[in-house]
Short mmCIF file of C-alpha atoms and ligand atoms in Angstrom, two decimals:
data_model
loop_
_atom_site.label_atom_id
_atom_site.label_comp_id
_atom_site.label_asym_id
_atom_site.label_seq_id
_atom_site.Cartn_x
_atom_site.Cartn_y
_atom_site.Cartn_z
CA MET A 66 -4.68 -11.24 -20.82
CA HIS A 67 -6.50 -13.21 -18.10
CA GLN A 68 -5.74 -11.60 -14.74
CA LYS A 69 -3.94 -13.71 -12.15
CA ASN A 70 -2.57 -12.16 -8.95
CA LEU A 71 0.95 -13.42 -8.20
CA TRP A 72 0.59 -12.88 -4.44
CA GLN A 73 -2.57 -14.98 -4.26
CA GLU A 74 -1.07 -17.75 -6.35
CA THR A 75 2.17 -17.98 -4.35
CA SER A 76 0.91 -17.23 -0.83
CA LYS A 77 2.58 -19.17 1.99
CA GLU A 78 0.59 -17.82 4.97
CA LYS A 79 -2.60 -19.88 4.84
CA ILE A 80 -5.52 -18.51 6.84
CA ALA A 81 -9.31 -18.79 6.57
CA PHE A 82 -12.12 -17.64 8.81
CA GLY A 83 -15.83 -18.46 8.89
CA ASN A 84 -18.62 -15.93 8.49
CA LEU A 85 -20.59 -14.20 11.26
CA LYS A 86 -23.90 -15.92 11.93
CA LYS A 87 -24.99 -14.39 15.26
CA SER A 88 -25.30 -11.13 17.18
CA ILE A 89 -22.25 -10.32 19.27
CA THR A 90 -20.96 -7.53 21.50
CA THR A 91 -17.36 -6.35 21.43
CA ASP A 92 -15.31 -3.29 22.50
CA LEU A 93 -14.03 -2.43 19.03
CA VAL A 94 -15.40 -3.43 15.63
CA VAL A 95 -13.07 -3.06 12.64
CA ILE A 96 -14.53 -3.06 9.12
CA GLY A 97 -11.85 -4.05 6.60
CA GLY A 98 -9.02 -6.58 6.88
CA GLY A 99 -6.13 -4.90 5.07
CA PHE A 100 -2.95 -3.57 6.71
CA THR A 101 -4.85 -0.79 8.52
CA GLY A 102 -7.64 -2.94 9.93
CA CYS A 103 -5.42 -5.90 10.86
CA SER A 104 -2.81 -3.68 12.51
CA ALA A 105 -5.48 -1.77 14.48
CA ALA A 106 -7.13 -5.01 15.58
CA LEU A 107 -3.82 -6.58 16.62
CA PHE A 108 -2.67 -3.61 18.72
CA ALA A 109 -6.10 -3.03 20.28
CA ALA A 110 -6.29 -6.70 21.32
CA LYS A 111 -2.76 -6.53 22.73
CA SER A 112 -3.93 -3.60 24.88
CA GLY A 113 -6.74 -5.69 26.32
CA LEU A 114 -9.79 -4.72 24.19
CA SER A 115 -12.15 -7.32 22.83
CA VAL A 116 -12.01 -6.82 19.06
CA THR A 117 -14.04 -8.09 16.09
CA LEU A 118 -12.82 -7.64 12.51
CA ILE A 119 -14.94 -8.34 9.44
CA ASP A 120 -14.20 -8.46 5.71
CA GLN A 121 -15.27 -10.40 2.64
CA LYS A 122 -11.69 -11.76 2.52
CA ILE A 123 -8.57 -10.70 4.41
CA GLY A 124 -6.25 -8.91 1.98
CA TYR A 125 -8.94 -8.53 -0.68
CA GLY A 126 -8.15 -4.82 -1.24
CA GLY A 127 -4.94 -2.94 -1.97
CA SER A 128 -3.08 -4.91 0.70
CA GLY A 129 -3.26 -8.07 -1.41
CA ARG A 130 -2.48 -6.42 -4.74
CA ASN A 131 0.40 -4.04 -4.20
CA VAL A 132 4.05 -3.96 -5.24
CA GLY A 133 5.39 -4.83 -1.81
CA LEU A 134 7.75 -1.87 -1.37
CA VAL A 135 8.09 -1.16 2.35
CA ASN A 136 9.05 2.50 2.21
CA ALA A 137 9.68 5.21 4.76
CA GLY A 138 7.61 8.41 4.58
CA LEU A 139 5.08 9.42 1.93
CA TRP A 140 5.64 9.79 -1.84
CA MET A 141 6.20 13.51 -1.38
CA PRO A 142 9.48 15.02 -0.19
CA PRO A 143 9.30 15.95 3.52
CA GLU A 144 9.41 19.72 2.91
CA LYS A 145 6.27 19.43 0.80
CA VAL A 146 4.48 17.61 3.63
CA GLU A 147 5.55 20.39 6.03
CA SER A 148 4.37 23.07 3.63
CA ILE A 149 0.92 21.43 3.35
CA LEU A 150 0.36 20.69 7.05
CA GLY A 151 2.52 23.39 8.64
CA LEU A 152 5.94 22.77 10.18
CA ASP A 153 4.87 21.12 13.45
CA ALA A 154 2.16 18.84 12.05
CA GLY A 155 4.24 18.06 8.95
CA SER A 156 7.31 17.13 11.02
CA LYS A 157 5.14 14.93 13.24
CA LEU A 158 3.83 13.00 10.22
CA ASN A 159 7.28 12.80 8.59
CA ASN A 160 8.87 11.48 11.81
CA ALA A 161 6.08 8.97 12.35
CA LEU A 162 6.32 7.52 8.84
CA ALA A 163 10.13 7.55 8.80
CA SER A 164 9.89 4.82 11.45
CA ALA A 165 7.18 2.83 9.65
CA PRO A 166 9.53 0.27 7.99
CA ASP A 167 10.97 -0.54 11.46
CA LEU A 168 7.43 -1.20 12.68
CA VAL A 169 6.62 -3.42 9.69
CA PHE A 170 9.82 -5.48 9.85
CA SER A 171 9.61 -5.84 13.64
CA LEU A 172 6.03 -7.17 13.33
CA ILE A 173 7.24 -9.61 10.68
CA ASP A 174 10.05 -10.79 13.00
CA SER A 175 8.07 -10.97 16.22
CA ASN A 176 5.14 -12.81 14.63
CA GLN A 177 7.30 -14.91 12.29
CA ILE A 178 5.27 -13.78 9.29
CA ASN A 179 6.16 -15.87 6.27
CA CYS A 180 6.11 -13.07 3.67
CA SER A 181 9.49 -13.42 1.89
CA ALA A 182 10.71 -10.23 3.57
CA ASN A 183 13.95 -8.90 2.14
CA ARG A 184 15.24 -5.79 3.91
CA SER A 185 17.81 -5.10 1.25
CA GLY A 186 16.63 -1.55 0.67
CA THR A 187 14.85 0.32 -2.08
CA LEU A 188 16.12 2.36 -5.01
CA HIS A 189 14.28 5.44 -6.24
CA CYS A 190 15.64 5.60 -9.79
CA ALA A 191 16.20 8.74 -11.87
CA HIS A 192 14.66 8.24 -15.31
CA SER A 193 16.15 11.53 -16.59
CA GLU A 194 18.48 14.40 -15.60
CA LYS A 195 15.43 16.17 -14.22
CA GLY A 196 14.61 13.07 -12.17
CA LEU A 197 18.16 13.09 -10.78
CA LYS A 198 17.72 16.72 -9.73
CA ASP A 199 14.57 15.70 -7.87
CA LEU A 200 16.47 12.89 -6.14
CA ARG A 201 19.24 15.31 -5.05
CA LEU A 202 16.58 17.50 -3.46
CA ARG A 203 14.97 14.54 -1.70
CA PHE A 204 18.39 13.32 -0.52
CA LYS A 205 19.16 16.73 1.00
CA GLN A 206 15.77 17.13 2.68
CA LEU A 207 15.58 13.58 4.00
CA SER A 208 19.21 13.54 5.22
CA GLU A 209 18.66 16.82 7.07
CA ARG A 210 15.83 15.04 8.89
CA GLY A 211 18.00 12.10 9.92
CA ALA A 212 17.40 9.53 7.14
CA ASP A 213 20.34 7.25 6.36
CA LEU A 214 20.41 7.35 2.54
CA GLU A 215 22.95 7.07 -0.25
CA LEU A 216 22.74 8.98 -3.51
CA LEU A 217 24.16 6.61 -6.14
CA ASP A 218 25.60 7.78 -9.45
CA LYS A 219 24.82 6.20 -12.83
CA LYS A 220 27.55 3.57 -12.57
CA GLN A 221 26.70 2.53 -9.01
CA THR A 222 23.01 2.35 -9.98
CA GLN A 223 23.85 0.19 -12.97
CA GLN A 224 25.82 -2.18 -10.71
CA ARG A 225 22.89 -2.55 -8.33
CA ILE A 226 20.13 -2.87 -10.93
CA GLY A 227 21.88 -4.47 -13.86
CA SER A 228 20.39 -1.90 -16.23
CA SER A 229 22.07 1.09 -17.84
CA LYS A 230 18.83 3.05 -18.22
CA PHE A 231 18.99 5.23 -15.09
CA PHE A 232 20.84 8.45 -14.37
CA GLY A 233 21.32 7.67 -10.68
CA SER A 234 19.26 6.53 -7.71
CA LEU A 235 18.49 7.15 -4.07
CA PHE A 236 19.19 4.09 -1.94
CA ASN A 237 17.29 3.64 1.31
CA LYS A 238 18.87 0.74 3.16
CA LYS A 239 16.18 0.65 5.90
CA ALA A 240 13.42 -0.12 3.39
CA GLY A 241 12.76 -3.44 1.66
CA VAL A 242 10.33 -5.73 -0.12
CA ILE A 243 7.73 -8.25 1.02
CA ASN A 244 4.95 -10.40 -0.36
CA PRO A 245 2.24 -7.95 0.73
CA LEU A 246 -0.64 -10.42 0.84
CA ASP A 247 1.31 -12.78 3.08
CA TYR A 248 2.21 -9.84 5.33
CA CYS A 249 -1.49 -9.00 5.62
CA PHE A 250 -2.40 -12.65 6.28
CA GLY A 251 0.36 -12.80 8.92
CA LEU A 252 -1.00 -9.69 10.66
CA ALA A 253 -4.46 -11.29 10.70
CA ARG A 254 -3.01 -14.52 12.11
CA ALA A 255 -1.20 -12.54 14.84
CA ALA A 256 -4.41 -10.62 15.59
CA LYS A 257 -6.33 -13.88 15.87
CA SER A 258 -3.78 -15.39 18.22
CA ASN A 259 -4.10 -12.27 20.41
CA GLY A 260 -7.84 -12.89 20.71
CA VAL A 261 -9.37 -10.94 17.80
CA ASN A 262 -12.57 -12.48 16.42
CA ILE A 263 -12.18 -12.45 12.65
CA TYR A 264 -15.01 -13.16 10.23
CA GLU A 265 -14.64 -13.47 6.45
CA SER A 266 -17.46 -13.55 3.89
CA THR A 267 -18.93 -10.90 6.18
CA LEU A 268 -19.54 -7.47 4.73
CA ALA A 269 -20.89 -4.60 6.79
CA ASN A 270 -24.28 -3.71 5.27
CA SER A 271 -25.09 -0.85 7.60
CA ILE A 272 -23.83 1.06 10.61
CA GLN A 273 -25.93 2.86 13.15
CA SER A 274 -25.17 4.86 16.27
CA ILE A 275 -27.54 3.85 19.08
CA ASN A 276 -27.08 5.75 22.36
CA ASN A 277 -23.35 5.36 23.04
CA ASP A 278 -22.88 2.21 20.97
CA TRP A 279 -22.38 1.33 17.32
CA LEU A 280 -24.38 -1.36 15.63
CA VAL A 281 -22.91 -2.98 12.51
CA ASN A 282 -25.28 -5.18 10.57
CA THR A 283 -23.93 -7.98 8.39
CA PRO A 284 -25.92 -10.35 6.14
CA GLU A 285 -26.35 -13.02 8.84
CA GLY A 286 -25.48 -11.27 12.08
CA SER A 287 -24.72 -8.03 13.90
CA ILE A 288 -22.01 -6.52 16.07
CA LYS A 289 -22.59 -4.05 18.90
CA ALA A 290 -19.48 -2.12 19.90
CA LYS A 291 -18.36 0.94 21.85
CA MET A 292 -15.80 1.81 19.17
CA LEU A 293 -15.80 1.58 15.39
CA LEU A 294 -12.97 1.75 12.85
CA VAL A 295 -13.73 1.78 9.12
CA ALA A 296 -10.56 0.65 7.30
CA THR A 297 -11.86 0.08 3.78
CA ASN A 298 -9.61 2.57 1.91
CA ALA A 299 -10.14 2.29 -1.90
CA TYR A 300 -12.29 -0.88 -1.67
CA GLN A 301 -15.30 0.32 0.30
CA LYS A 302 -18.48 -1.67 -0.46
CA PRO A 303 -21.61 0.42 0.22
CA ILE A 304 -22.49 0.65 3.90
CA LYS A 305 -25.88 2.17 4.76
CA GLY A 306 -25.47 4.96 7.30
CA LEU A 307 -21.94 5.80 6.10
CA ASN A 308 -21.10 8.32 3.40
CA PRO A 309 -18.69 6.72 0.89
CA SER A 310 -15.04 7.74 1.47
CA LYS A 311 -13.94 10.55 -0.82
CA TYR A 312 -10.79 10.01 -2.85
CA THR A 313 -9.59 9.83 -6.44
CA SER A 314 -9.41 6.25 -7.62
CA VAL A 315 -6.14 5.51 -9.48
CA GLN A 316 -5.48 2.09 -10.96
CA TYR A 317 -2.03 0.48 -10.82
CA PHE A 318 -1.23 -2.79 -12.57
CA GLN A 319 1.62 -5.29 -12.51
CA VAL A 320 2.89 -8.16 -14.60
CA ALA A 321 5.26 -10.89 -13.43
CA THR A 322 7.51 -12.98 -15.66
CA LYS A 323 8.14 -16.67 -15.20
CA SER A 324 11.02 -17.37 -12.78
CA LEU A 325 14.29 -16.24 -14.31
CA SER A 326 16.96 -18.88 -14.76
CA LEU A 327 20.12 -18.54 -12.65
CA ASP A 328 21.90 -17.30 -15.73
CA GLN A 329 19.21 -14.72 -16.51
CA VAL A 330 18.92 -13.44 -12.95
CA LYS A 331 22.56 -13.02 -12.05
CA SER A 332 22.73 -9.51 -13.50
CA VAL A 333 19.23 -8.41 -12.42
CA LEU A 334 18.97 -6.74 -8.99
CA PRO A 335 21.55 -9.08 -7.41
CA ASN A 336 20.75 -7.72 -3.91
CA GLY A 337 16.97 -7.78 -4.40
CA GLU A 338 16.14 -4.09 -3.87
CA GLY A 339 12.65 -2.83 -4.71
CA CYS A 340 12.68 -0.04 -7.32
CA TRP A 341 10.48 2.72 -8.66
CA ASP A 342 11.29 5.64 -10.89
CA THR A 343 10.96 9.42 -10.99
CA ALA A 344 8.75 9.58 -14.12
CA SER A 345 5.41 11.34 -13.66
CA VAL A 346 3.69 8.22 -15.05
CA MET A 347 5.63 6.14 -12.58
CA SER A 348 6.74 2.54 -12.94
CA SER A 349 8.11 0.01 -10.47
CA PHE A 350 10.11 -3.20 -10.66
CA ARG A 351 11.40 -5.86 -8.30
CA LEU A 352 12.06 -9.59 -8.06
CA ASP A 353 9.89 -11.92 -6.00
CA ALA A 354 11.26 -14.73 -3.82
CA ASP A 355 11.26 -17.09 -6.84
CA ASN A 356 13.16 -14.67 -9.09
CA ARG A 357 10.18 -13.56 -11.15
CA LEU A 358 10.61 -10.01 -12.42
CA ILE A 359 7.59 -7.86 -11.55
CA ILE A 360 7.00 -4.65 -13.51
CA GLY A 361 4.23 -2.22 -12.63
CA GLY A 362 2.75 1.03 -13.86
CA ILE A 363 -0.33 3.19 -13.65
CA GLY A 364 -3.18 1.60 -15.57
CA ASN A 365 -6.43 -0.29 -15.41
CA LEU A 366 -6.45 -3.83 -16.84
CA ASP A 367 -10.25 -3.97 -16.95
CA HIS A 368 -10.92 -1.63 -19.87
CA SER A 369 -11.10 -2.50 -23.55
CA VAL A 370 -7.62 -1.19 -24.48
CA SER A 371 -5.79 -2.51 -21.43
CA LYS A 372 -3.45 -4.48 -23.70
CA ILE A 373 -1.73 -1.13 -24.22
CA HIS A 374 -0.59 -1.36 -20.59
CA THR A 375 0.54 -4.99 -20.64
CA ASN A 376 2.32 -4.55 -23.99
CA TRP A 377 4.13 -1.54 -22.55
CA ALA A 378 5.23 -3.65 -19.56
CA ILE A 379 6.60 -6.35 -21.87
CA ARG A 380 8.55 -3.69 -23.82
CA LYS A 381 9.74 -2.18 -20.53
CA VAL A 382 11.23 -5.52 -19.39
CA GLU A 383 13.20 -5.68 -22.62
CA LYS A 384 14.23 -2.02 -22.45
CA LEU A 385 15.60 -2.36 -18.92
CA PHE A 386 17.06 -5.84 -19.36
CA PRO A 387 17.63 -6.60 -23.07
CA HIS A 388 18.71 -10.18 -22.32
CA LEU A 389 15.13 -10.88 -21.10
CA LYS A 390 13.59 -10.20 -24.52
CA ASN A 391 10.57 -12.46 -25.18
CA ILE A 392 10.42 -13.75 -21.61
CA THR A 393 7.05 -15.32 -20.76
CA ILE A 394 4.63 -13.30 -18.65
CA ASP A 395 2.78 -15.58 -16.20
CA PHE A 396 0.81 -13.13 -14.07
CA SER A 397 -0.98 -9.82 -14.45
CA TRP A 398 -3.28 -8.03 -12.01
CA HIS A 399 -4.24 -4.55 -10.91
CA GLY A 400 -5.56 -2.66 -7.92
CA ARG A 401 -7.12 0.63 -6.86
CA ILE A 402 -5.21 3.36 -5.07
CA ALA A 403 -7.11 5.90 -2.93
CA MET A 404 -5.45 9.22 -3.81
CA THR A 405 -6.26 12.39 -1.89
CA GLY A 406 -5.86 15.89 -3.35
CA ASP A 407 -2.89 16.69 -1.11
CA HIS A 408 -1.65 13.06 -1.02
CA ILE A 409 -1.94 13.04 2.79
CA PRO A 410 -3.88 10.16 4.45
CA LYS A 411 -7.06 11.15 6.30
CA ILE A 412 -8.54 10.19 9.66
CA LEU A 413 -12.20 11.11 9.41
CA ARG A 414 -14.31 11.32 12.57
CA LEU A 415 -17.62 9.55 11.97
CA GLY A 416 -19.12 10.12 15.41
CA ASN A 417 -18.47 9.24 19.02
CA ASN A 418 -15.48 6.82 19.16
CA ALA A 419 -15.78 6.11 15.43
CA TYR A 420 -13.23 6.87 12.71
CA SER A 421 -12.49 6.06 9.10
CA VAL A 422 -8.89 5.98 7.84
CA PHE A 423 -8.13 6.21 4.12
CA GLY A 424 -6.19 7.98 1.39
CA TYR A 425 -2.66 6.54 1.59
CA SER A 426 -2.21 7.69 -2.01
CA GLY A 427 -0.21 4.65 -3.06
CA ARG A 428 2.00 4.20 -0.02
CA GLY A 429 0.17 2.10 2.51
CA ILE A 430 2.29 -0.77 3.83
CA GLY A 431 4.22 1.31 6.37
CA PRO A 432 1.57 4.03 6.72
CA GLY A 433 -1.39 1.59 6.95
CA THR A 434 0.38 -0.44 9.65
CA TYR A 435 1.35 2.75 11.47
CA PHE A 436 -2.06 4.46 11.22
CA GLY A 437 -3.85 1.27 12.33
CA LYS A 438 -1.69 1.04 15.46
CA ALA A 439 -1.96 4.76 16.18
CA VAL A 440 -5.76 4.92 15.78
CA SER A 441 -6.23 1.92 18.09
CA GLU A 442 -4.04 3.64 20.72
CA PHE A 443 -6.04 6.84 20.30
CA LEU A 444 -9.37 5.01 20.67
CA ILE A 445 -8.14 3.54 23.94
CA SER A 446 -6.45 6.62 25.43
CA GLY A 447 -8.34 9.49 23.80
CA ASN A 448 -4.95 11.18 23.46
CA LYS A 449 -4.48 12.73 20.01
CA ASP A 450 -0.69 12.84 20.48
CA SER A 451 -0.49 9.23 19.29
CA LEU A 452 -2.02 10.16 15.92
CA PRO A 453 0.23 10.99 12.94
CA VAL A 454 -2.38 13.47 11.60
CA ASN A 455 -5.25 15.25 13.32
CA PRO A 456 -8.71 13.80 12.68
CA VAL A 457 -11.06 15.87 10.51
CA ASP A 458 -14.87 16.06 10.80
CA TYR A 459 -15.42 16.46 7.07
CA TYR A 460 -13.53 15.60 3.90
CA GLN A 461 -14.44 16.21 0.25
CA GLU A 462 -12.50 15.28 -2.90
CA PRO A 463 -13.86 17.46 -5.72
CA PHE A 464 -13.82 16.21 -9.33
CA SER A 465 -12.47 12.82 -8.25
CA LYS A 466 -14.06 10.96 -11.16
CA ILE A 467 -12.69 13.39 -13.74
CA LYS A 468 -9.24 13.30 -12.12
CA GLY A 469 -9.23 9.49 -12.07
CA ASN A 470 -10.23 9.30 -15.76
CA PHE A 471 -7.63 11.92 -16.66
CA ILE A 472 -4.84 9.95 -14.93
CA GLU A 473 -5.91 6.73 -16.68
CA MET A 474 -6.00 8.49 -20.08
CA GLY A 475 -2.56 10.01 -19.47
CA ALA A 476 -1.09 6.64 -18.47
CA THR A 477 -2.65 4.93 -21.51
CA ALA A 478 -1.25 7.61 -23.84
CA SER A 479 2.21 7.38 -22.28
CA HIS A 480 2.16 3.56 -22.51
CA LEU A 481 1.51 3.78 -26.24
CA LEU A 482 5.00 5.24 -26.70
C1 FAD B 1110 -1.49 -1.91 -7.24
C2 FAD B 1110 -1.06 -1.22 -5.99
C3 FAD B 1110 0.30 -1.10 -5.70
C4 FAD B 1110 0.70 -0.53 -4.48
N1 FAD B 1110 2.01 -0.59 -4.12
C5 FAD B 1110 2.38 -0.20 -2.87
C6 FAD B 1110 3.71 -0.40 -2.41
O1 FAD B 1110 4.56 -0.97 -3.09
N2 FAD B 1110 4.03 0.05 -1.18
C7 FAD B 1110 3.12 0.63 -0.36
O2 FAD B 1110 3.47 1.04 0.76
N3 FAD B 1110 1.83 0.78 -0.75
C8 FAD B 1110 1.43 0.37 -1.97
N4 FAD B 1110 0.14 0.49 -2.36
C9 FAD B 1110 -0.85 1.06 -1.41
C10 FAD B 1110 -1.32 0.06 -0.38
O3 FAD B 1110 -1.52 -1.20 -0.95
C11 FAD B 1110 -2.62 0.54 0.26
O4 FAD B 1110 -2.48 1.85 0.70
C12 FAD B 1110 -3.00 -0.33 1.44
O5 FAD B 1110 -3.16 -1.66 1.04
C13 FAD B 1110 -4.26 0.15 2.12
O6 FAD B 1110 -4.54 -0.75 3.16
P1 FAD B 1110 -5.93 -0.69 3.89
O7 FAD B 1110 -5.91 -1.75 4.94
O8 FAD B 1110 -6.20 0.68 4.37
O9 FAD B 1110 -7.01 -1.01 2.76
P2 FAD B 1110 -7.25 -2.33 1.89
O10 FAD B 1110 -6.08 -3.21 1.89
O11 FAD B 1110 -7.76 -1.88 0.57
O12 FAD B 1110 -8.38 -3.08 2.68
C14 FAD B 1110 -9.70 -2.63 2.72
C15 FAD B 1110 -10.56 -3.84 3.01
O13 FAD B 1110 -11.89 -3.40 3.32
C16 FAD B 1110 -12.76 -4.40 2.90
N5 FAD B 1110 -14.12 -3.87 2.83
C17 FAD B 1110 -14.61 -2.93 1.98
N6 FAD B 1110 -15.91 -2.69 2.21
C18 FAD B 1110 -16.27 -3.51 3.23
C19 FAD B 1110 -17.48 -3.74 3.90
N7 FAD B 1110 -18.61 -3.08 3.57
N8 FAD B 1110 -17.52 -4.65 4.90
C20 FAD B 1110 -16.39 -5.34 5.25
N9 FAD B 1110 -15.20 -5.16 4.63
C21 FAD B 1110 -15.14 -4.26 3.63
C22 FAD B 1110 -12.20 -4.82 1.55
O14 FAD B 1110 -12.69 -6.08 1.16
C23 FAD B 1110 -10.70 -4.79 1.83
O15 FAD B 1110 -10.17 -6.06 2.16
C24 FAD B 1110 -0.28 -0.02 -3.58
C25 FAD B 1110 -1.64 -0.09 -3.90
C26 FAD B 1110 -2.04 -0.71 -5.08
C27 FAD B 1110 -3.50 -0.82 -5.38
#
């Protein structure tokens, strides 16, 4: 199937920037225009820094390809985060990311970002009895830490989703769905109107530390800056002078149906929640603003047997919503997730006043926006308290290629069933 990204095709926030053709000096240079880079640039400019952001295209990476679930926290239950980082550091990260949806939706409101935001909540859906047990555990742990959640039984879940396939679900009413590419474009627009110089068709070719400054070379220009943020996550193009970020690359794909008729849609997610399930080869589903049903799962659409993934998605639509049998699929696309071994995002110190942020492990709308803001505050103040995790000087991800291949093989095998 020819790939066509729904978010690109239906985008309402129109932005475009020229490329850099000169040598300039700025306080902060940001490489990468996804959620992280755009958020960092916006908040740094609001604090009075002169900021330059470069990318080949705003939203080219994961930010323009994702499901659009604006979630609180990480994928892992909060106790797991605390057991990995220790109680104090884990609680700090959990608290920070619990507030991330508020940050995202307040940015959307204050900058009037046209991204079809629907804060109708999300449903984490139990695909089995075991999945329901996991949700009970998450409900307990998250509620103890102040989250306002509802654990829904099978019948309540069926009423909300319009499908009888789930054993229950965890409803988070503070979460929601957006068109992620338009959110990213809107952040870039807000950054621009706060004075950020943005250049597209402008890749960083090399970085170099010279005395106390950073020099970023691009094909037709250069940027000298006191501070540097690399925000390239899973889409880093080679940059001389910078070791490639270390993560396991996991592919996630989605298909979108044609718009459902009023008759077809009335029993499908009538409140518009975004959903994902508890299966280890996870899948997601939601409606877009034009009532297309979007189904996603782990899988790469670029390899020779990728039809296995899209055929699975077509069967999944029918399994969840039998009345949608044979519905036309209009869009399919995929993207790369930067997964870290412990599923915790990393802030890597590259040198004096220079950091790289990556490894959101599949949850980057809230976290990317939050980390971008926090790193820009840290660069200005030097106070680590604003950071959700402590920076590290070194990060390795052993066997990442093997792990990535293994995950793809597992997803392909499970999608054959
Ligand atoms: C298919 C998919 C589904 C997902 N679903 C969700 C979801 O529902 N909810 C959620 O919270 N998260 C989700 N995620 C995760 C989320 O999308 C990412 O974590 C997030 O987009 C990362 O943002 P970022 O700004 O750090 O990186 P990116 O958005 O990947 O941006 C990096 C940018 O760096 C640029 N770049 C790379 N190299 C250079 C260079 N040399 N010079 C200049 N620019 C460069 C790239 O072009 C790119 O635009 C999903 C991810 C994928 C792939």
